[in-house]
Coordinates of C-alpha atoms in Angstrom, one line a residue:
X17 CA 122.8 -157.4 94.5
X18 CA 119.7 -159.1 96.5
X19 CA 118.2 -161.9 95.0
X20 CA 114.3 -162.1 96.1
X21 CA 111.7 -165.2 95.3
X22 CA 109.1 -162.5 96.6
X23 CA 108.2 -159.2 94.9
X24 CA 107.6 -157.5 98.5
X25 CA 111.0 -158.7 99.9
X26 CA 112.5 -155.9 97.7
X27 CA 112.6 -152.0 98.6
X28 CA 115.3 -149.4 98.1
X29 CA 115.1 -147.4 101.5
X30 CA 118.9 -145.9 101.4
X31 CA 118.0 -143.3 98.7
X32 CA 118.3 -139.6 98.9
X33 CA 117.9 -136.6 96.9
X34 CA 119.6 -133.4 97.3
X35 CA 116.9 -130.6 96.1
X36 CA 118.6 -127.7 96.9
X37 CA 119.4 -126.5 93.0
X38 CA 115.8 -127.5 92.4
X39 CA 113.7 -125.4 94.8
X40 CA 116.8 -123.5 96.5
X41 CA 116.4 -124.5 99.5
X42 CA 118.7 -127.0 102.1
X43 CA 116.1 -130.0 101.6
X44 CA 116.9 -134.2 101.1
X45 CA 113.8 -135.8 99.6
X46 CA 113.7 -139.6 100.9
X47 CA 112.5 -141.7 97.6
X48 CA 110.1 -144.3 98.2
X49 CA 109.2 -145.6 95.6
X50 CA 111.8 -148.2 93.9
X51 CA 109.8 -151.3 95.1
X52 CA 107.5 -153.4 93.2
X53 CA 104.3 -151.6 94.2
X54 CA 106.3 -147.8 92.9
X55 CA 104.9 -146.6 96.6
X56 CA 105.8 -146.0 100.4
X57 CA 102.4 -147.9 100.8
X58 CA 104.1 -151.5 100.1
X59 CA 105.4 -151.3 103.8
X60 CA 102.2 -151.0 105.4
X61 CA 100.4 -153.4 103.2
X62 CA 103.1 -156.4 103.4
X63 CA 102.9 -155.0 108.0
X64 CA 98.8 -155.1 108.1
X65 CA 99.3 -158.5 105.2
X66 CA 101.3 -160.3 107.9
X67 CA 99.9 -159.4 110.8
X68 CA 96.2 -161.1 109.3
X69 CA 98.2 -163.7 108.2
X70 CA 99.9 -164.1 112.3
X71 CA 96.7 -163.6 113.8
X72 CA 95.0 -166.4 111.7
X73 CA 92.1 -163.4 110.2
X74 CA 93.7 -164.5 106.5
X75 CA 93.2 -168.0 105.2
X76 CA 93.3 -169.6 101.3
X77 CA 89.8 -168.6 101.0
X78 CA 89.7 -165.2 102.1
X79 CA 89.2 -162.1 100.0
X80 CA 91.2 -159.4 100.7
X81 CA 89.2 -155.7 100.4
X82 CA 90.6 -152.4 100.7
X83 CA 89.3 -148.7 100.8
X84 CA 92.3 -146.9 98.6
X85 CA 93.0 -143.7 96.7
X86 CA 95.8 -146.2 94.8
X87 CA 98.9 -146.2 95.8
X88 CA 97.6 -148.8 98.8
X89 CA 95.5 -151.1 96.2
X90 CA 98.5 -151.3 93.8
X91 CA 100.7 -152.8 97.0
X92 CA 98.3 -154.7 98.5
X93 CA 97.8 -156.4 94.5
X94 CA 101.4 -157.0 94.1
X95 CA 101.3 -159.0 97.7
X96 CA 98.0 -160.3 97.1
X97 CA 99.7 -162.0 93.6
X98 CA 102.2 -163.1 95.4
X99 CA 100.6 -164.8 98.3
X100 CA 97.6 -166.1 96.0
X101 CA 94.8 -164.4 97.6
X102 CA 92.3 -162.3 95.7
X103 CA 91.7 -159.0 96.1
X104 CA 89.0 -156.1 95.6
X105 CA 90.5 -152.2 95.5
X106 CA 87.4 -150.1 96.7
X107 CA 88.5 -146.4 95.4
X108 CA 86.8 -143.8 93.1
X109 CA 86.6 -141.5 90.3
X110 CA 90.1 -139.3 91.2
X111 CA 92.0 -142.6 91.2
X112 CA 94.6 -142.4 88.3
X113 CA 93.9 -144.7 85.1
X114 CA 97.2 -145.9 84.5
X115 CA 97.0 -146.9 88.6
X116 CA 93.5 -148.7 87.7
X117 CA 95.1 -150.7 84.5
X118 CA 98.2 -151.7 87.0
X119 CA 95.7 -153.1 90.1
X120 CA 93.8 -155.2 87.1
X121 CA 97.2 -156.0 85.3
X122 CA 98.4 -157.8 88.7
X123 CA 94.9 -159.8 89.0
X124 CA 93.1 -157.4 91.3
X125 CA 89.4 -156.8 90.9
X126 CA 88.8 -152.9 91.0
X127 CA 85.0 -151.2 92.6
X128 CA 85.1 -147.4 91.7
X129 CA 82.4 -145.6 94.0
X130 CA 80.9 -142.1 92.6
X131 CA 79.0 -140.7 94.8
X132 CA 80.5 -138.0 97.2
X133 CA 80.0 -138.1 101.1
X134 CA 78.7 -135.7 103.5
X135 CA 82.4 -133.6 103.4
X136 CA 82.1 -133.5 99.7
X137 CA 84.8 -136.6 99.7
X138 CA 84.4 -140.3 98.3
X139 CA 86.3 -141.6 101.4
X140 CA 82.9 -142.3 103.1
X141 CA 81.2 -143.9 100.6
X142 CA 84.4 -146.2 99.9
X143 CA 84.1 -147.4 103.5
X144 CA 80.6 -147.9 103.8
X145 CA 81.0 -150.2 100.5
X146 CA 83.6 -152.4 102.5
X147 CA 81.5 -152.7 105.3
X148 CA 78.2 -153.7 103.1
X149 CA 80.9 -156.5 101.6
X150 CA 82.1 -158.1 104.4
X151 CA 78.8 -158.1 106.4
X152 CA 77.4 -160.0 103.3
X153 CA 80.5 -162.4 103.0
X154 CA 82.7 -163.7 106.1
X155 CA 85.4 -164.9 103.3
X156 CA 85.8 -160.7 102.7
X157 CA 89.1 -159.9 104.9
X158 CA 89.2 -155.6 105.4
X159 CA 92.7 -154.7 106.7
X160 CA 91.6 -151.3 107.8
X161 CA 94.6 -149.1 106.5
X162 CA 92.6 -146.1 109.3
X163 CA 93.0 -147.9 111.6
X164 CA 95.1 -150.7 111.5
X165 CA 97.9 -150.2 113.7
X166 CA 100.2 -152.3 111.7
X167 CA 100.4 -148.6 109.2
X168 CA 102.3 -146.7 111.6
X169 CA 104.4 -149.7 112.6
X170 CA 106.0 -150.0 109.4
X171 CA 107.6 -146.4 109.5
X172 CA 108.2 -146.8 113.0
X173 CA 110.4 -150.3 111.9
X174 CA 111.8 -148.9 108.8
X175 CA 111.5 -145.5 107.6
X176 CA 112.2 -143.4 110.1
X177 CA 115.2 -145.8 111.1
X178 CA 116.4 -145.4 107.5
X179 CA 116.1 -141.8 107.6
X180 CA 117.9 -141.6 111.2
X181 CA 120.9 -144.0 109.9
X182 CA 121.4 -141.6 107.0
X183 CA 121.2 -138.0 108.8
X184 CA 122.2 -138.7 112.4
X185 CA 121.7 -134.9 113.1
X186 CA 118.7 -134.7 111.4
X187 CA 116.4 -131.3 112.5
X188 CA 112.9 -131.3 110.9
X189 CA 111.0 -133.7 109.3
X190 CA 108.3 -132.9 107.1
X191 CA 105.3 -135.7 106.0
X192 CA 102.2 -135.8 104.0
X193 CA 99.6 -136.8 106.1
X194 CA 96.9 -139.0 104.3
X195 CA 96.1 -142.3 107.0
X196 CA 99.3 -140.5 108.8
X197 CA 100.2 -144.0 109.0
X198 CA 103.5 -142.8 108.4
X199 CA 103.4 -139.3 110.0
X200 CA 102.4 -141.2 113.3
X201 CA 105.2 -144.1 112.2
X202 CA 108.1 -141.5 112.0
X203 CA 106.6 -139.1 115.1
X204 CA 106.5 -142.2 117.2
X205 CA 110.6 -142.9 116.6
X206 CA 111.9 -139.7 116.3
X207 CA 109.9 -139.2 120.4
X208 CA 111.9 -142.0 121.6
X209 CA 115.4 -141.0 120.0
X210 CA 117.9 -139.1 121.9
X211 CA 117.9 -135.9 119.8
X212 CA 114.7 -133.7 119.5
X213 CA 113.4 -133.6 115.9
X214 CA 110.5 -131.5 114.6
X215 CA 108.2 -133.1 112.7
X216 CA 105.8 -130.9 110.4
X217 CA 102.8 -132.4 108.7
X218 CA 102.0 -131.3 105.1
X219 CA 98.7 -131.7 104.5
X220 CA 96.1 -130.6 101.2
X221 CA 93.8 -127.8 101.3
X222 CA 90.4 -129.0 101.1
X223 CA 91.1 -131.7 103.6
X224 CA 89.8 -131.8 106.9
X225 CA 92.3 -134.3 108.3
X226 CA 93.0 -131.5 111.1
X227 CA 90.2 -130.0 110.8
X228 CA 89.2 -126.6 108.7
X229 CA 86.4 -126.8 106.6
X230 CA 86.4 -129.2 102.9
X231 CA 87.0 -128.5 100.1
X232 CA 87.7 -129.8 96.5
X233 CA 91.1 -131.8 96.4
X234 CA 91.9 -133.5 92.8
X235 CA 95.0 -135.1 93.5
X236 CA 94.7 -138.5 95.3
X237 CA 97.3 -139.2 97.8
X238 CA 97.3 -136.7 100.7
X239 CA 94.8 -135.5 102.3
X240 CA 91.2 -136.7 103.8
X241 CA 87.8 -136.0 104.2
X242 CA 87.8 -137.6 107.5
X243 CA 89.9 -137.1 111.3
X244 CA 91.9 -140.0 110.7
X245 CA 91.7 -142.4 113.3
X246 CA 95.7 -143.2 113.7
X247 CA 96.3 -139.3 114.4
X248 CA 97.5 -138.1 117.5
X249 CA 98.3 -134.7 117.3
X250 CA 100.3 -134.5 120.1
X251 CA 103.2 -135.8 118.0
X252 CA 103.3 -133.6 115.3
X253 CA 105.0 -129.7 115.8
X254 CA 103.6 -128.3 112.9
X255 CA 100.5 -128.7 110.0
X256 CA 101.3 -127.2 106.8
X257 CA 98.3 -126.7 104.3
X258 CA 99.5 -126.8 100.5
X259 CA 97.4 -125.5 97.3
X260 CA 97.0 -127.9 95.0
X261 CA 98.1 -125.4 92.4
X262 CA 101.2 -125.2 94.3
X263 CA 101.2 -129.2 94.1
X264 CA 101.2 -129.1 90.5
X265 CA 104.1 -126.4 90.0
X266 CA 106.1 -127.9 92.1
X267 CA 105.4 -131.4 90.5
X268 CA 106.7 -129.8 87.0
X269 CA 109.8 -127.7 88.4
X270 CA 111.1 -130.8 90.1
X271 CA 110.3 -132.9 86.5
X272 CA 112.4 -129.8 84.7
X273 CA 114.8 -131.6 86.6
X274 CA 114.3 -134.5 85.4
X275 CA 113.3 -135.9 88.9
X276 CA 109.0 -137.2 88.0
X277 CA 107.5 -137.1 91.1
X278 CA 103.3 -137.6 92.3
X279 CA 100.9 -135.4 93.5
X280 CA 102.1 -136.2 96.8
X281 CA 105.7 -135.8 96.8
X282 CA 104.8 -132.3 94.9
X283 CA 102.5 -131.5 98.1
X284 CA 105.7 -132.6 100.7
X285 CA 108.2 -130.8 98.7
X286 CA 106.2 -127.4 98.5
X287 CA 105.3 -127.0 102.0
X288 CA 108.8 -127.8 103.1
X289 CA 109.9 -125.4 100.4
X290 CA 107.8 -122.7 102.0
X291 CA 108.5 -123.8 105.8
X292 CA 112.5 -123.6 104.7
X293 CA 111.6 -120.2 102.9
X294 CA 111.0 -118.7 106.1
X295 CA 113.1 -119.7 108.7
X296 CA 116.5 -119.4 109.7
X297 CA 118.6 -122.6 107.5
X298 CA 121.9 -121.8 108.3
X299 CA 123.1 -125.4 110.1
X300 CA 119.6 -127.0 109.5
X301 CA 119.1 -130.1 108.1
X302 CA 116.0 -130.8 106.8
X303 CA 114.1 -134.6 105.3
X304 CA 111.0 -134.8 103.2
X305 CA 109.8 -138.1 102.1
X306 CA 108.4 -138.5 98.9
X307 CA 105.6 -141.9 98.9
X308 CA 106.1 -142.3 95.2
X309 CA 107.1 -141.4 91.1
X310 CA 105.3 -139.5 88.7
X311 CA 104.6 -142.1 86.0
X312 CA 101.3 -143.1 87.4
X313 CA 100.4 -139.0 87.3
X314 CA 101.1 -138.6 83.5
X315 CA 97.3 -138.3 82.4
X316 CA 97.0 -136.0 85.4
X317 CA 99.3 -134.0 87.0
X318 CA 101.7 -134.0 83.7
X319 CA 98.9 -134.0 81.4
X320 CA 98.0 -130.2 80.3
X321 CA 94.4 -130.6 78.9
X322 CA 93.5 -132.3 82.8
X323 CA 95.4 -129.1 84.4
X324 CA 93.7 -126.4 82.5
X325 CA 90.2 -127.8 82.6
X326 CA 90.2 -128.0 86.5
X327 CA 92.7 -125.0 87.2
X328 CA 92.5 -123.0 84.6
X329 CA 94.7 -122.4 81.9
X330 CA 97.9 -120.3 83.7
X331 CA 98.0 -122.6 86.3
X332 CA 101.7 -123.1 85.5
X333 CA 102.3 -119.4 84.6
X334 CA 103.3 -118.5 88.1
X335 CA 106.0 -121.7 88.4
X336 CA 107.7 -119.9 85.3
X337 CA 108.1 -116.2 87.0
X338 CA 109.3 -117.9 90.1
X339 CA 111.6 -120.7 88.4
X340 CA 113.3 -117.4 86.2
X341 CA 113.2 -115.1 89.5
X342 CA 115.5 -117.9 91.7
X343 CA 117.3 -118.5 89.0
X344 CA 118.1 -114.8 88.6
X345 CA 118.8 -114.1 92.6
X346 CA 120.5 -117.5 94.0
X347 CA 119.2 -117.9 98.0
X348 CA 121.7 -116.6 100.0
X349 CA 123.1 -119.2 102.2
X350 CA 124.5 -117.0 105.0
X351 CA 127.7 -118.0 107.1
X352 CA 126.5 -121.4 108.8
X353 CA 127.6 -124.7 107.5
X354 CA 125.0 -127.4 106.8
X355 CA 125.1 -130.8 107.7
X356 CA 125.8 -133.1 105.1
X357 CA 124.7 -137.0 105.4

């Protein structure tokens, strides 16, 4: 058992799910969020932290200021605790309460921003706050998670290494693509390694991250209202566009489970659902990675007055008729064999 003096020096990367009883299909789900920050996002915060820190843009007196739906504000808190710098989460009105309390909990200072931008997103609006900070302050330090290289690096150093170690014949790979910080991470390694691997991005619907036209998206996590500045599409085989009503059934059939999932992780494991739905599985082995848990989604995603008011109220209705028809006609696994880690 590790022994750590640091709250970041900790994070489970080894853990697998098998989903296959849950949405019938050959799928592991890489979890990613046993750390102290419950998120993916503590590997590119403690990456872009460091590399500040290396490059000498970080000092005692800076102030460390983020644009962040709240997974990223929650890591970069628990580091900023750590390290004792302070530090301001710019997000907005879709960022979860209970993910709010937390960033205040661990001594962060927390700027909601309500007005919408010109692709009906806040993502804008967060970013030209950040800028209006740090050209009134030098001591304001923003690390840029769009386009700070130091993102991607993180899953090119340790997730998809981790996810490599444990499935050496690994086929598809599919990512939610928010910064694509890790889509580009994991595209970048699984290029240079000696088998081909496809890699499919899952993105929202709504989102214009490869292009299409906005549209509403609830759920913070995936998804963007921008091009992101890290993407390179040239890495990625596949986009998949998921429903957020899709999201949210998918969310609650995993959780009948008892595996609590977020928004995002509900968006990864649907599209992959769907992808594995309709193509050949026999022999395929096939990773999604899920950023982090459900508990921060429980006056959300889990929370039924939230759902119905924004989706109406048989937005779960369909998750039954499907949950009782696979459970009624088992997927037929034809004669291949399928890997096994």
């Amino acid at each position: 058992m590790p022994v750590i003096s640091a709250p970041y020096a900790f994070n489970e990367g080894r853990l697998f799910v098998d989903l296959e009883s849950v949405c019938g299909q050959p799928l592991f789900l890489k979890c990613e969020g046993f750390n102290f920050a419950g998120s993916i996002k503590l590997k590119a915060a403690n990456e872009m932290v460091e590399s500040a820190e290396r490059d000498g843009a970080l000092t005692p007196d800076s102030v460390l200021v983020e644009s962040s739906s709240g997974n990223l504000g929650v890591a970069l808190s628990v580091i900023a605790a750590s390290k004792g710098y302070r530090f301001l989460c710019v997000t907005d009105s879709r960022c979860n309460l209970s993910t709010r309390l937390l960033m205040e909990a661990l001594g962060s200072e927390v700027h909601i921003v309500a007005d919408l931008d010109s692709n009906g997103g806040f993502l804008g609006k967060r970013i030209d706050y950040v800028r209006g900070l740090c050209a009134s302050d030098p001591r304001y330090v923003w690390l840029s998670q769009y386009t700070n290289a130091g993102n991607w690096r993180a899953h090119y150093r340790t997730t998809a290494p981790e996810i490599a170690a444990q499935f050496p014949e690994l086929d598809v790979l599919f990512v939610g693509a928010g910064t694509t910080g890790t889509l580009m991470g994991c595209a970048r390694w699984f290029r240079e390694w000696r088998r081909p691997v496809r890699i499919v991005a899952v993105d929202s619907v709504g989102s214009v991250a490869f292009g299409g036209e906005p549209g509403r998206r609830m759920i913070p996590g995936l998804g963007m209202s921008m091009r992101p500045p890290l993407l390179d599409e040239s890495y990625v085989d596949e986009v998949l566009r998921v429903e957020e009503t899709d999201t949210i059934r998918t969310c609650h059939r995993m959780a009948r489970h008892g595996f609590l999932f977020g928004g995002s992780t509900g968006t990864v494991v649907s599209g992959a659902t769907d992808w594995l739905a309709r193509h050949d599985t026999r022999g395929l082995t096939a990773v999604a990675i899920a950023p982090d848990l459900g508990e921060r989604y429980l006056d959300t995603v889990y929370q039924t007055n939230w759902l119905q008011d924004l989706y109406g109220e048989h937005v779960l209705d369909a998750e039954e008729v499907s949950t009782l028809t696979r459970q009624a006609k088992p997927a037929s696994r034809g004669p291949g064999r399928r890997r096994r880690p």
